[in-house]
Amino acid sequence: MIWETIRLAVQAIFRNTMRSVLTVLGIVIGVAAVIAMVTVGEGSSSQVTADVEKLGTNIVMIMPGGMEQGPRTQSVAEAFKLKDVEAIIDQIGSVDTAAPYAQTSMTAIYGPESTTTQVVGTDNRYLDAVDWPLVMGRAFLNTEETSGRPVCIIGETVRQNLFGNTNPIGETIRLSSLTCEVVGLLEAKGASSFGTDQDDVVGLPIKTFQRRISGSSDVAMIFVAVQDGKSTDRVMGEIKALMRERRRISEGEEDDFTVMDMKQIAEMLSGITDVLTGLLSAVAAVSLLVGGIGIMNIMLVSVTERTREIGIRLAVGAQSSQVLMQFLVEAIVLSVIGGLIGIILGLVLAIFASNMMAIPFAPNPAVVGGAFLFSAVVGVVFGYFPARRAARLDPIEALRHQ
Amino acid sequence: MAGEAPLIEFRKVTKIYGQGEAEVRALDGASFTIKTGEFVAIMGPSGSGKSTAMNLIGCLDRPSSGEYLFHGVPVASLDRNQRALLRRNYLGFVFQGYNLLARRSALENVELPLIYKGIGRAERKQRAFEALSKVGLKGREHHTPSELSGGQQQRVAIARALIANPDVILADEPTGNLDTKMSREIMQLLCDLNDNEGMTIIMVTHEEDMAEYAHRLIWMVDGKVERDGKPSGGGGKR
Ligand SMILES: Nc1ncnc2c1ncn2[C@@H]1O[C@H](COP(=O)(O)OP(=O)(O)OP(=O)(O)O)[C@@H](O)[C@H]1O
Ligand SMILES: [Mg+2]
């Protein structure tokens, strides 16, 4: 009997193909949007995780400003100094190396060419820590680092923008009032998971940066590389204790700095994508709702048009519940077909988007299954009212209907 | 449902359509009983309430007042679903206006009652083919009503009414659109069902000729039973 009902529903749907297509459009768009959104969202999350892993799971970052008090405190909290970097290296075991890090956005000029780029003050230990090799020239010399010489290492994008494909080593570029010599070229890394170009960078010795660019001895961030196989959690705990002591934070007071490892950063970043995905999916869900109302509308029209048919069925012995089932199943089949088309369309869209954004295509079976179920539920909910109307028709009135 | 109770009993049945000024007494205190195995013709002028009586007998509608007993059971006491089951299991309709599903083939129209009886596809098809050939529509199984003549549509309606082997066939002018030869064949078919299968036949007709096939004639005027007895020719056509 149920197969009979489904067969009947499919027949009824294909009898008026054009109308059926328009009816399910809302469901198709809603489901496609949800599927595409979630799939791309999960793809970029897993890309973030992969990127962070590439950066090194052994990296720990230290910033001024407490996590709990919010980012506002970052400016209030006392900045780190170069001495803090040395203290970490000297006093904490299991640390491979540590490096200062400060950064600002500036225009770099070479002859007639200019480009806006990220200028970073750090030292060779940073390149070690994040495992970033040079492809041309050399790293900073010890003397250049200690005396703050005007030399720089540039990323591939800066080289492209200023020098084209010519050799930049030995040339001088201008950063505001600072003229510095290019001594090294970094290996190209490509875009990070957030589309920021990691190769759009000019690196200076931290002392040069402090003296000539920021004009203060502050260090915005400290990168610490933990020795392979050692627990970052333990090192983080030790760093916290050391920093509390150095910053004279008394017992019971909150940290005025933040220590994070890459795992936490990855979680934070994918948290952001999750929120975005959630928001967009909510919008898409609204369109599913609208699609459901569309189905209800057309089913009501269909019940009116087919009043005589309903009368005939009742006259030959159909029970109300069977008529109800007939129309309910029709609504469900309609919305499920819409759901299936939407799922396929959404996955195709996600494949395209993933390709374009260079992230992995990560379809989630649970989400696909959920969307399918949801479209069936839409059919039940919005098909019920028209179906009940059909089931309650009076047989004689229905037969008399023209 | 067994016992001595007659198959169909109308006790002062009245059916009123509309209200106030527009009130129409389609049936006005009609009483009669029909026993199992009878072949009854109902005649009367247009508007005398014949179709109304058929709809009531067929449990498609309910009396405004008076009582209708089917196998001794007051139909008024049955709910919607029970009346649907009663139609499904005991009654077969041939409507005045055929009432076929417009976009379905003859075969699909005829098998319709069997769907609701829960009979499987293969058996349904086979029985529908048989029923259609009984009414002389062999080879027309896959035509839709719009591809059939009025008489052919009427025969599809008859096939649909008899396919489920009902106890009672209610036929509202089953030969209204048929020529004399076809009419005779249909009447012969109804007589066979009556004689051989023991089906009770209740038939509305405008033609004296057709009424001669019945055992009994109920003559209606203005919603009342005016005469109830043998057809004028004594039912000589049997
Ligand atoms: N649904 C309805 N609403 C209002 N009046 C109705 C309705 N159905 C029937 N009538 C009226 O009831 C009366 C009896 O109608 P009915 O259809 O029973 O007549 P009939 O004897 O079958 O006529 P015919 O021989 O023309 O088929 C008519 O006057 C008709 O106008
Ligand atoms: Mg009539």
XYZ file of C-alpha atoms in Angstrom, chain B residues 8-233:
226
model
C -31.828 -1.677 2.813
C -34.543 0.057 4.750
C -35.636 3.695 4.327
C -37.897 4.974 7.103
C -39.446 8.331 6.286
C -36.177 9.599 4.900
C -36.023 13.303 4.154
C -33.145 15.141 2.566
C -33.220 18.903 2.536
C -30.742 21.008 0.561
C -30.249 24.682 1.247
C -31.958 26.828 3.858
C -34.907 29.206 4.152
C -36.086 30.522 0.780
C -33.683 28.261 -1.119
C -34.733 25.131 0.757
C -35.239 22.096 -1.502
C -36.784 18.882 -0.235
C -34.973 16.461 -2.522
C -36.436 13.571 -0.530
C -39.602 14.028 1.472
C -40.394 11.147 3.786
C -39.498 8.324 1.431
C -39.933 4.805 2.829
C -39.118 1.465 1.221
C -37.229 -1.738 1.899
C -35.047 -3.689 -0.464
C -34.080 -7.280 0.214
C -30.920 -9.055 -0.742
C -31.000 -10.337 -4.297
C -33.614 -7.929 -5.578
C -33.297 -6.052 -8.850
C -35.002 -2.718 -8.312
C -35.579 0.036 -10.835
C -36.211 3.559 -9.642
C -38.025 5.881 -12.021
C -39.547 9.306 -11.797
C -39.452 12.750 -13.322
C -36.248 14.733 -13.351
C -35.621 16.313 -9.980
C -37.794 13.824 -8.142
C -34.923 12.791 -5.862
C -33.679 9.587 -7.494
C -29.999 10.481 -7.430
C -30.401 11.850 -3.934
C -31.837 8.507 -2.814
C -28.955 6.667 -4.487
C -26.377 8.835 -2.715
C -28.048 8.117 0.605
C -28.235 4.382 -0.078
C -24.570 4.541 -1.055
C -23.668 6.134 2.289
C -22.139 9.089 0.504
C -24.576 11.396 2.222
C -26.746 11.331 5.311
C -30.499 11.971 5.678
C -31.697 15.256 7.146
C -34.315 13.267 9.050
C -35.730 9.779 9.081
C -33.698 6.636 9.278
C -31.693 4.521 6.878
C -30.779 0.997 7.956
C -28.219 -1.084 6.074
C -28.383 -4.726 7.095
C -30.361 -3.436 10.076
C -27.629 -1.026 11.135
C -28.584 2.660 11.277
C -26.079 4.319 8.958
C -26.399 7.539 10.957
C -24.593 5.755 13.794
C -21.575 4.995 11.639
C -18.653 7.379 11.506
C -16.891 8.559 8.389
C -14.438 5.692 8.323
C -17.047 3.026 8.912
C -19.108 4.417 6.050
C -15.991 4.337 3.847
C -15.481 0.681 4.752
C -19.115 -0.023 4.026
C -18.768 1.532 0.554
C -15.558 -0.335 -0.035
C -16.838 -3.753 0.983
C -20.516 -3.789 0.064
C -21.292 -1.144 -2.525
C -20.479 -0.470 -6.152
C -21.422 2.821 -7.795
C -22.252 3.769 -11.342
C -22.693 7.518 -11.220
C -24.991 9.497 -13.445
C -22.030 11.539 -14.649
C -19.664 8.505 -14.664
C -17.138 10.240 -12.376
C -14.037 8.719 -13.876
C -10.535 9.990 -13.112
C -9.923 12.141 -16.160
C -6.234 11.535 -16.692
C -6.184 7.847 -15.896
C -6.589 4.980 -18.307
C -9.727 2.861 -18.279
C -7.712 0.137 -16.600
C -6.505 2.407 -13.812
C -10.020 3.696 -13.260
C -11.433 0.221 -13.000
C -8.798 -1.069 -10.591
C -9.280 1.862 -8.214
C -11.618 0.107 -5.712
C -9.205 -2.826 -5.500
C -6.347 -0.513 -4.482
C -8.274 0.437 -1.386
C -9.119 -3.184 -0.729
C -5.376 -3.769 -0.546
C -5.226 -6.147 -3.496
C -1.848 -6.588 -5.166
C -0.948 -5.014 -8.457
C -0.875 -8.132 -10.588
C -4.244 -9.391 -9.429
C -5.721 -5.920 -9.789
C -4.599 -5.629 -13.364
C -5.904 -9.050 -14.220
C -9.306 -8.442 -12.654
C -9.548 -5.026 -14.292
C -8.854 -6.582 -17.694
C -11.591 -9.135 -17.041
C -14.092 -6.531 -15.891
C -13.420 -4.388 -18.941
C -13.870 -7.288 -21.303
C -17.160 -8.128 -19.557
C -18.488 -4.699 -20.498
C -17.173 -5.042 -24.052
C -14.176 -2.765 -23.777
C -11.468 -5.222 -24.696
C -8.647 -3.341 -26.396
C -9.616 -0.026 -24.858
C -7.858 -0.654 -21.538
C -5.247 2.044 -21.987
C -7.490 4.803 -23.268
C -8.243 7.738 -21.006
C -11.876 8.846 -20.622
C -11.348 11.721 -23.046
C -10.403 9.153 -25.693
C -13.605 7.166 -25.110
C -17.172 7.825 -26.230
C -19.883 8.602 -23.666
C -21.171 5.045 -23.862
C -17.700 3.622 -23.440
C -17.076 5.832 -20.421
C -20.337 4.608 -18.943
C -19.171 1.023 -19.396
C -15.865 1.811 -17.693
C -17.910 3.133 -14.782
C -19.907 -0.105 -14.735
C -16.740 -2.192 -14.791
C -15.414 -0.176 -11.877
C -18.633 -0.739 -9.926
C -18.614 -4.491 -10.306
C -14.916 -5.249 -10.046
C -14.869 -5.620 -6.272
C -17.849 -8.031 -6.250
C -20.027 -5.765 -4.111
C -23.259 -6.933 -2.487
C -25.118 -4.046 -4.037
C -24.648 -2.234 -7.316
C -26.081 1.259 -7.387
C -26.464 2.343 -10.984
C -27.693 5.835 -11.757
C -28.897 5.709 -15.369
C -26.327 3.137 -16.462
C -27.706 3.054 -20.002
C -28.399 6.748 -20.386
C -25.852 7.187 -23.132
C -25.958 3.794 -24.777
C -27.689 2.684 -27.944
C -30.378 0.033 -27.721
C -28.084 -2.853 -28.520
C -25.446 -1.833 -25.960
C -28.151 -1.038 -23.424
C -29.493 -4.563 -23.761
C -26.028 -6.015 -23.284
C -25.486 -3.956 -20.159
C -28.880 -4.916 -18.789
C -28.088 -8.533 -19.540
C -24.828 -8.135 -17.647
C -26.656 -6.681 -14.651
C -29.210 -9.500 -14.806
C -26.380 -12.056 -14.858
C -24.751 -10.452 -11.828
C -28.138 -10.497 -10.146
C -28.956 -14.085 -11.073
C -25.595 -15.761 -10.844
C -23.702 -13.790 -8.245
C -26.666 -12.804 -6.145
C -25.824 -9.131 -6.337
C -28.576 -6.744 -5.413
C -29.085 -4.203 -8.194
C -30.642 -0.810 -7.693
C -30.905 1.122 -10.911
C -32.259 4.536 -11.785
C -33.594 4.801 -15.313
C -35.763 6.969 -17.493
C -36.601 4.180 -19.915
C -39.576 1.917 -19.356
C -37.771 -0.652 -21.481
C -34.881 -0.913 -19.086
C -37.146 -1.022 -16.054
C -38.654 -4.178 -17.529
C -35.451 -6.013 -16.637
C -36.098 -5.352 -12.934
C -38.203 -7.354 -10.479
C -39.599 -4.264 -9.027
C -40.161 -0.625 -9.830
C -40.182 2.253 -7.388
C -41.798 5.315 -8.880
C -40.818 8.598 -7.278
C -42.425 12.005 -7.489
C -41.328 15.095 -5.546
C -39.133 13.161 -3.190
C -41.856 10.672 -2.249
C -42.455 7.076 -3.254
C -45.595 7.294 -5.345
C -45.825 3.708 -6.528
C -43.900 0.586 -5.573
C -44.566 -2.692 -7.360
C -44.021 -4.753 -10.480
C -42.861 -2.933 -13.610
C -45.780 -2.183 -15.917
C -44.883 -5.088 -18.189
